[in-house]
CSV table of C-alpha atoms in Angstrom, one decimal:
chain,number,residue,atom,x,y,z
Q,240,MET,CA,-8.6,-23.0,-27.1
Q,241,ASP,CA,-11.4,-20.0,-25.8
Q,242,LEU,CA,-10.2,-16.9,-26.2
Q,243,GLY,CA,-11.3,-15.7,-23.3
Q,244,LEU,CA,-10.0,-18.1,-20.8
Q,245,TRP,CA,-6.3,-17.2,-22.6
Q,246,THR,CA,-7.0,-13.6,-21.6
Q,247,ARG,CA,-8.6,-14.2,-18.1
Q,248,LEU,CA,-5.2,-16.2,-17.4
Q,249,PHE,CA,-2.6,-14.9,-19.2
Q,250,ARG,CA,-3.7,-11.3,-18.8
Q,251,PRO,CA,-1.2,-9.0,-17.2
Q,252,LEU,CA,-1.1,-7.8,-13.5
Q,253,SER,CA,-3.0,-4.1,-13.0
Q,254,PRO,CA,-1.5,-1.3,-11.4
Q,255,GLY,CA,-2.1,-2.2,-7.9
Q,256,PRO,CA,-0.7,-5.6,-6.9
Q,257,LYS,CA,2.7,-4.3,-9.0
Q,258,GLY,CA,2.6,-1.9,-6.5
Q,259,GLU,CA,2.5,-3.3,-4.1
Q,260,ARG,CA,4.9,-5.6,-4.9
Q,261,ALA,CA,7.6,-2.9,-5.1
Q,262,ALA,CA,6.4,-0.9,-2.3
Q,263,ALA,CA,7.5,-4.3,-0.2
Q,264,ARG,CA,10.7,-4.4,-2.2
Q,265,PHE,CA,11.1,-0.5,-0.9
Q,266,LEU,CA,10.2,-0.8,2.8
Q,267,ARG,CA,12.6,-3.8,3.0
Q,268,ARG,CA,15.5,-2.2,2.1
Q,269,ALA,CA,14.9,0.1,4.1
Q,270,ARG,CA,14.7,-2.0,7.4
Q,271,TYR,CA,11.3,-2.8,7.7
Q,272,ARG,CA,9.5,-5.9,8.6
Q,273,ILE,CA,6.5,-7.1,6.5
Q,274,LEU,CA,3.9,-8.5,8.8
Q,275,ALA,CA,1.4,-8.8,6.4
Q,276,LYS,CA,0.3,-8.2,2.6
Q,277,ASN,CA,-3.6,-7.6,2.0
Q,278,VAL,CA,-4.9,-8.1,5.1
Q,279,THR,CA,-8.4,-7.8,4.7
Q,280,LEU,CA,-10.8,-7.2,7.4
Q,281,ALA,CA,-14.6,-6.1,8.4
Q,282,GLY,CA,-14.9,-3.0,5.9
Q,283,GLY,CA,-11.8,-3.5,3.6
Q,284,GLU,CA,-7.8,-3.9,3.1
Q,285,ILE,CA,-4.8,-3.4,4.6
Q,286,ASP,CA,-2.3,-3.2,1.7
Q,287,LEU,CA,0.8,-3.8,3.8
Q,288,LEU,CA,1.1,-4.2,7.8
Q,289,ALA,CA,4.7,-3.6,8.5
Q,290,GLN,CA,7.4,-2.9,11.9
Q,291,ALA,CA,8.9,0.0,11.2
Q,292,PRO,CA,13.0,0.3,11.7
Q,293,ASP,CA,12.6,1.1,15.1
Q,294,GLY,CA,11.6,-2.7,16.1
Q,295,ARG,CA,8.2,-1.1,18.0
Q,296,THR,CA,5.7,1.1,15.3
Q,297,ILE,CA,3.6,-0.5,13.9
Q,298,VAL,CA,2.6,1.0,10.1
Q,299,ILE,CA,-0.4,1.0,8.3
Q,300,VAL,CA,0.0,0.9,4.5
Q,301,GLU,CA,-2.0,1.9,1.7
Q,302,VAL,CA,-0.4,1.6,-1.8
Q,303,LYS,CA,-1.4,3.3,-4.9
Q,304,ALA,CA,0.1,2.6,-8.3
Q,305,ALA,CA,-0.6,3.6,-11.7
Q,306,GLU,CA,1.0,3.0,-15.2
Q,307,ILE,CA,2.5,5.8,-16.8
Q,308,ASP,CA,3.6,6.4,-20.0
Q,309,PRO,CA,6.0,10.0,-19.2
Q,310,ALA,CA,5.6,10.3,-23.9
Q,311,ALA,CA,2.0,10.6,-23.7
Q,312,ALA,CA,2.1,12.9,-20.0
Q,313,GLY,CA,2.2,16.1,-22.3
Q,314,ASP,CA,1.5,19.3,-20.7
Q,315,ALA,CA,-1.0,18.0,-18.3
Q,316,PRO,CA,-0.4,18.6,-14.8
Q,317,ARG,CA,0.0,15.1,-13.4
Q,318,ILE,CA,-1.7,13.7,-10.2
Q,319,PHE,CA,0.3,11.2,-8.3
Q,320,PRO,CA,-1.5,7.9,-7.8
Q,321,GLU,CA,-0.9,8.7,-4.2
Q,322,ALA,CA,-3.4,11.4,-3.9
Q,323,HIS,CA,-6.0,9.2,-4.1
Q,324,VAL,CA,-5.9,8.5,-0.7
Q,325,ASN,CA,-9.2,10.9,0.6
Q,326,HIS,CA,-10.4,12.0,3.4
Q,327,THR,CA,-13.2,8.3,2.9
Q,328,LYS,CA,-10.1,6.1,2.9
Q,329,ARG,CA,-8.2,7.9,5.8
Q,330,ARG,CA,-11.5,7.0,7.8
Q,331,ARG,CA,-11.3,3.8,6.6
Q,332,LEU,CA,-7.8,2.9,7.2
Q,333,VAL,CA,-8.4,4.0,11.0
Q,334,HIS,CA,-10.6,1.7,11.2
Q,335,LEU,CA,-9.3,-0.8,10.0
Q,336,ALA,CA,-6.2,-0.3,12.3
Q,337,SER,CA,-8.3,-0.6,15.0
Q,338,GLN,CA,-9.2,-3.9,14.2
Q,339,VAL,CA,-5.8,-4.8,13.9
Q,340,VAL,CA,-4.6,-3.4,17.1
Q,341,LYS,CA,-7.8,-5.5,18.8
Q,342,ARG,CA,-7.3,-8.8,17.0
Q,343,TYR,CA,-3.2,-8.6,17.9
Q,344,ARG,CA,-3.2,-7.2,20.8
Q,345,LEU,CA,-1.4,-4.1,19.8
Q,346,HIS,CA,-2.5,-1.5,22.8
Q,347,ASP,CA,1.2,-0.8,23.9
Q,348,ARG,CA,2.4,-0.3,20.7
Q,349,PRO,CA,2.6,3.2,18.3
Q,350,ILE,CA,0.6,3.3,15.4
Q,351,ARG,CA,1.3,5.3,12.1
Q,352,PHE,CA,-0.1,5.5,8.9
Q,353,ASP,CA,2.1,6.0,5.8
Q,354,VAL,CA,1.3,5.9,2.0
Q,355,ILE,CA,3.0,5.2,-0.5
Q,356,GLY,CA,2.7,5.9,-4.0
Q,357,VAL,CA,4.5,3.9,-7.1
Q,358,ASP,CA,5.0,5.1,-11.0
Q,359,LEU,CA,5.1,1.8,-13.0
Q,360,PRO,CA,6.7,2.8,-16.3
Q,361,PRO,CA,6.6,0.8,-19.2
Q,362,ASP,CA,10.1,0.2,-19.2
Q,363,GLY,CA,12.5,0.8,-16.4
Q,364,LYS,CA,12.0,0.6,-12.3
Q,365,PRO,CA,9.2,1.5,-10.6
Q,366,VAL,CA,9.5,4.9,-8.8
Q,367,VAL,CA,8.9,4.6,-5.2
Q,368,ARG,CA,7.8,7.6,-2.9
Q,369,HIS,CA,6.8,7.0,0.7
Q,370,HIS,CA,5.0,9.3,2.7
Q,371,ILE,CA,5.7,8.5,6.1
Q,372,GLY,CA,2.9,9.8,9.0
Q,373,ALA,CA,0.5,10.9,6.1
Q,374,PHE,CA,-2.0,11.6,8.1
Q,375,GLU,CA,-2.2,11.0,12.0
Q,376,SER,CA,-5.6,9.5,14.5
Q,377,HIS,CA,-5.6,7.9,17.3
Q,378,VAL,CA,-6.2,4.0,17.3
């Protein structure tokens, strides 16, 4: 068998999909309703589109995940994966949210932007940090 084909077929998932699954599971347990995953629009993708437990608020969720090895960390300061949601990414999410509002006619619904950081240890459960209302914008 071609080793290249083998590695393409059976390579482990990158942190992104694993983190998104952990984030969706976390939100469901917190009584959020997942409306869509990986919503592709002009200019990018929304990782998770959810409805908050209040039954009204639409939540645009950006998920950032990283595989971590606590043994290899040493004394270096830790940068959490969600810290990578910078100004450019926030602006892109606002643009994508405006497309969602228009496409699904959500003009009368509150829109919120949450960020979820997920640590994926080699053994054990993912560690999820949910930043509710991580940033604000009028959509």
